[in-house]
Short mmCIF file of C-alpha atoms in Angstrom, two decimals:
data_model
loop_
_atom_site.label_atom_id
_atom_site.label_comp_id
_atom_site.label_asym_id
_atom_site.label_seq_id
_atom_site.Cartn_x
_atom_site.Cartn_y
_atom_site.Cartn_z
CA MET A 1349 0.31 0.00 0.04
CA PHE A 1350 2.68 2.52 0.63
CA GLN A 1351 4.80 1.31 -1.33
CA GLU A 1352 2.61 2.50 -3.78
CA LEU A 1353 1.78 5.65 -2.48
CA PHE A 1354 5.52 7.11 -3.86
CA THR A 1355 7.62 6.14 -6.21
CA PRO A 1356 10.73 3.53 -4.90
CA SER A 1357 12.90 6.08 -5.31
CA VAL A 1358 10.91 8.45 -3.11
CA GLN A 1359 10.30 5.87 -0.62
CA HIS A 1360 14.06 4.67 -0.29
CA ALA A 1361 15.49 7.78 0.43
CA LEU A 1362 13.02 8.60 2.92
CA ASP A 1363 13.92 4.99 4.35
CA LEU A 1364 17.49 5.93 4.35
CA MET A 1365 16.44 9.26 5.88
CA GLY A 1366 15.09 7.82 8.52
CA ILE A 1367 17.69 5.41 8.82
CA PHE A 1368 20.89 8.00 9.05
CA VAL A 1369 19.21 10.28 12.62
CA PHE A 1370 18.16 6.54 14.16
CA ALA A 1371 22.03 5.61 13.45
CA ILE A 1372 22.98 9.44 14.78
CA SER A 1373 20.44 9.16 18.02
CA GLY A 1374 22.63 5.91 18.68
CA ALA A 1375 25.91 6.65 17.94
CA LEU A 1376 25.64 9.33 20.08
CA LEU A 1377 25.07 7.76 23.30
CA ALA A 1378 27.67 5.11 22.06
CA VAL A 1379 30.01 8.27 22.64
CA ARG A 1380 28.48 9.02 26.03
CA LYS A 1381 29.08 5.71 27.31
CA ASN A 1382 32.72 5.84 26.07
CA PHE A 1383 32.43 2.86 23.39
CA ASP A 1384 34.77 2.28 21.08
CA VAL A 1385 34.25 3.21 17.27
CA PHE A 1386 33.27 -0.76 16.38
CA GLY A 1387 30.87 -0.18 19.92
CA ILE A 1388 29.91 3.04 17.92
CA ALA A 1389 29.48 1.40 14.98
CA VAL A 1390 27.65 -1.34 16.86
CA LEU A 1391 25.21 0.94 17.95
CA ALA A 1392 24.54 2.78 15.51
CA GLU A 1393 23.28 -0.12 13.50
CA ALA A 1394 21.05 -1.79 15.91
CA THR A 1395 18.99 1.54 16.71
CA ALA A 1396 19.20 2.34 12.82
CA LEU A 1397 17.57 -0.94 11.51
CA GLY A 1398 16.39 -3.02 15.19
CA GLY A 1399 13.05 -2.08 14.77
CA GLY A 1400 12.28 -2.92 10.89
CA LEU A 1401 14.69 -6.06 11.48
CA PHE A 1402 12.71 -7.11 14.20
CA ARG A 1403 9.24 -6.40 11.98
CA ASP A 1404 10.70 -8.32 8.61
CA LEU A 1405 11.27 -11.30 10.63
CA VAL A 1406 7.96 -11.63 12.35
CA ILE A 1407 5.66 -11.45 9.23
CA GLY A 1408 8.09 -13.28 7.68
CA ALA A 1409 9.56 -10.91 4.95
CA VAL A 1410 12.75 -13.26 4.72
CA PRO A 1411 16.24 -11.91 4.36
CA PRO A 1412 15.02 -8.58 5.91
CA ALA A 1413 14.94 -5.66 4.27
CA ALA A 1414 18.77 -4.90 6.11
CA PHE A 1415 20.75 -7.60 4.72
CA THR A 1416 19.37 -7.01 1.03
CA ASP A 1417 19.62 -3.25 0.17
CA LEU A 1418 23.32 -2.43 1.15
CA GLY A 1419 22.59 1.39 1.40
CA TYR A 1420 20.47 0.03 4.99
CA PHE A 1421 23.35 -1.62 5.94
CA LEU A 1422 26.24 1.69 4.93
CA MET A 1423 24.42 4.25 5.99
CA PRO A 1424 24.13 3.58 9.77
CA LEU A 1425 28.04 3.24 8.72
CA VAL A 1426 28.21 6.43 7.69
CA ALA A 1427 25.81 8.36 10.42
CA ALA A 1428 28.81 6.36 13.07
CA GLY A 1429 32.26 7.42 11.01
CA LEU A 1430 30.29 11.47 11.35
CA VAL A 1431 29.72 10.82 14.65
CA VAL A 1432 33.40 9.14 15.85
CA PHE A 1433 34.42 12.69 14.53
CA LEU A 1434 32.72 15.09 15.07
CA HIS A 1435 30.39 13.98 17.80
CA PRO A 1436 30.92 18.29 19.59
CA GLN A 1437 29.18 19.26 16.23
CA VAL A 1438 26.75 17.66 16.02
CA GLU A 1439 25.96 17.08 20.03
CA ARG A 1440 25.59 21.12 19.26
CA ILE A 1441 23.09 21.13 16.80
CA GLN A 1442 20.79 17.90 19.09
CA THR A 1443 17.84 19.91 18.74
CA GLY A 1444 17.76 19.18 14.95
CA VAL A 1445 18.81 15.69 15.36
CA ASN A 1446 16.02 15.14 17.77
CA VAL A 1447 12.99 16.44 14.13
CA PHE A 1448 14.69 14.87 12.50
CA ASP A 1449 14.61 11.92 14.67
CA ALA A 1450 10.75 12.49 15.30
CA ALA A 1451 10.38 12.82 11.50
CA GLY A 1452 12.25 8.72 11.33
CA LEU A 1453 9.17 7.92 13.65
CA GLY A 1454 6.03 9.56 12.13
CA LEU A 1455 7.10 7.92 8.64
CA PHE A 1456 8.30 4.31 10.15
CA CYS A 1457 5.01 3.70 12.24
CA VAL A 1458 3.34 4.09 9.43
CA THR A 1459 5.27 2.10 6.77
CA GLY A 1460 5.93 -0.84 9.30
CA THR A 1461 1.81 -1.10 10.22
CA THR A 1462 1.47 -0.84 6.09
CA LYS A 1463 4.07 -3.59 5.70
CA ALA A 1464 3.00 -5.60 8.15
CA TYR A 1465 -0.84 -5.68 7.15
CA GLU A 1466 0.55 -6.29 3.23
CA TYR A 1467 1.80 -9.76 4.74
CA GLY A 1468 -1.20 -10.50 5.97
CA LEU A 1469 -1.77 -9.79 9.52
CA GLY A 1470 -4.68 -7.99 10.74
CA LEU A 1471 -5.45 -4.74 11.96
CA THR A 1472 -4.87 -4.85 15.47
CA SER A 1473 -1.39 -7.19 14.60
CA SER A 1474 0.11 -4.76 12.11
CA ALA A 1475 -0.27 -1.88 14.34
CA VAL A 1476 1.30 -3.38 16.70
CA LEU A 1477 4.54 -3.87 14.61
CA GLY A 1478 4.17 -0.40 13.29
CA LEU A 1479 4.75 0.43 16.93
CA ALA A 1480 7.56 -2.13 16.98
CA THR A 1481 9.18 -0.78 13.87
CA ALA A 1482 9.33 3.09 15.09
CA VAL A 1483 10.89 2.56 18.75
CA GLY A 1484 12.31 -0.83 18.60
CA GLY A 1485 15.71 0.46 17.16
CA GLY A 1486 15.76 2.41 20.66
CA VAL A 1487 14.92 -0.18 22.65
CA LEU A 1488 17.66 -2.90 21.36
CA ARG A 1489 20.08 0.59 21.64
CA ASP A 1490 19.06 1.16 25.23
CA VAL A 1491 19.25 -2.46 26.16
CA LEU A 1492 22.79 -3.15 24.53
CA ALA A 1493 23.94 0.43 26.47
CA ASN A 1494 23.01 -1.39 30.05
CA GLU A 1495 20.10 1.30 30.35
CA VAL A 1496 16.82 1.37 31.09
CA PRO A 1497 14.81 2.14 27.22
CA SER A 1498 13.76 4.88 27.33
CA LEU A 1499 10.41 3.89 25.96
CA LEU A 1500 9.58 2.15 30.05
CA ARG A 1501 10.77 5.45 31.47
CA TRP A 1502 8.45 8.07 33.14
CA ASP A 1503 11.25 10.90 33.13
CA ARG A 1504 11.48 10.96 29.36
CA ASP A 1505 9.05 12.88 27.13
CA LEU A 1506 6.46 10.92 25.10
CA TYR A 1507 8.07 8.32 22.54
CA ALA A 1508 5.90 5.52 22.10
CA VAL A 1509 2.38 7.38 22.53
CA PRO A 1510 2.83 10.11 19.06
CA ALA A 1511 4.08 5.99 17.35
CA ILE A 1512 1.35 4.27 18.90
CA VAL A 1513 -1.33 7.45 17.27
CA GLY A 1514 0.48 7.53 13.90
CA ALA A 1515 -0.40 3.32 13.63
CA THR A 1516 -3.57 3.86 15.01
CA MET A 1517 -4.96 6.07 11.95
CA VAL A 1518 -3.14 4.02 9.54
CA VAL A 1519 -5.61 0.92 10.61
CA LEU A 1520 -8.38 3.20 11.08
CA PHE A 1521 -7.95 4.37 6.78
CA ILE A 1522 -7.37 0.77 5.65
CA ARG A 1523 -10.05 -0.18 7.96
CA PHE A 1524 -12.95 2.56 6.22
CA ASP A 1525 -10.69 1.71 3.03
CA THR A 1526 -9.16 5.59 2.66
CA LEU A 1527 -5.83 5.08 3.06
CA ASN A 1528 -3.45 7.14 0.33
CA ALA A 1529 -0.96 9.31 0.18
CA VAL A 1530 -2.93 12.58 1.84
CA THR A 1531 -3.89 10.00 4.27
CA SER A 1532 -0.74 8.11 5.11
CA GLY A 1533 1.09 11.51 4.88
CA LEU A 1534 -1.35 12.83 7.24
CA ALA A 1535 -0.70 9.54 9.44
CA VAL A 1536 2.72 10.43 9.43
CA VAL A 1537 2.77 14.44 10.75
CA THR A 1538 0.73 13.20 12.89
CA ALA A 1539 3.14 11.06 15.06
CA PHE A 1540 5.80 13.85 14.18
CA SER A 1541 4.13 17.16 15.38
CA LEU A 1542 2.79 15.47 18.42
CA ARG A 1543 6.57 13.89 19.39
CA LEU A 1544 7.77 17.69 18.63
CA LEU A 1545 5.12 18.55 20.76
CA ALA A 1546 6.08 16.24 23.40
CA LEU A 1547 10.04 17.62 23.73
CA ARG A 1548 8.56 21.17 23.58
CA TYR A 1549 6.03 21.15 26.48
CA ARG A 1550 8.02 18.21 27.84
CA TRP A 1551 4.90 16.17 28.41
CA ARG A 1552 5.15 12.56 29.98
CA ALA A 1553 2.86 9.47 30.29
CA PRO A 1554 0.87 9.46 33.77
CA ARG A 1555 2.51 7.11 36.40
CA ALA A 1556 0.75 4.81 38.70
CA TRP A 1557 -2.42 6.17 40.72
CA ASN A 1558 -1.38 6.69 44.65
CA ARG A 1559 2.34 5.33 43.45
CA ARG A 1560 4.32 4.63 46.68
CA SER A 1561 7.83 4.39 45.09
CA GLU A 1562 9.66 7.36 45.87
CA ALA A 1563 12.02 7.32 42.22
CA THR A 1564 13.25 10.64 41.10
CA GLU A 1565 14.64 12.18 37.74
CA GLU A 1566 17.42 11.26 37.07
#
């Protein structure tokens, strides 16, 4: 579906853009953790490709796109190399990186949902895999870096919720047979905008009611 809405070259360029910005976030975390060059490359690859790899394995799209398109594999290495040599400069444009990361989140939750549906999954399962596509790489990144995944932490701005909203919009469009270039773009923009608003206004998900935990922000 989504693959039919844009030309293959445009779709490929969008995928590479999302992969690149996700890889940047993984490489920056590796630098903060004092990883060596190999560790930086591994974390960049895992962050950029983890979600899509998980989705493709679940739906049976094998071998996964990450192993059939050399560009998908090389783009994280380019991002890692950039961070290795220019990480102080990259850190200074963290706001810009966050914007592109939000764009990648919006794009991947939509493409992940539609690809899962095309492989025969139901609407709910497709939305779940759309979410996994968007956030799976970040979860893998944090696990490899020995951190509690940001996705699960109350002291992090909303990340999964925008992806859930975008994926849900897609399955509703599919359900009512209105998925097209405009509605797909609307889902991407909605997820993207929600993520940016969460960053701007520090929106966070609520915690348990009357909780007893004394946990504080790090």
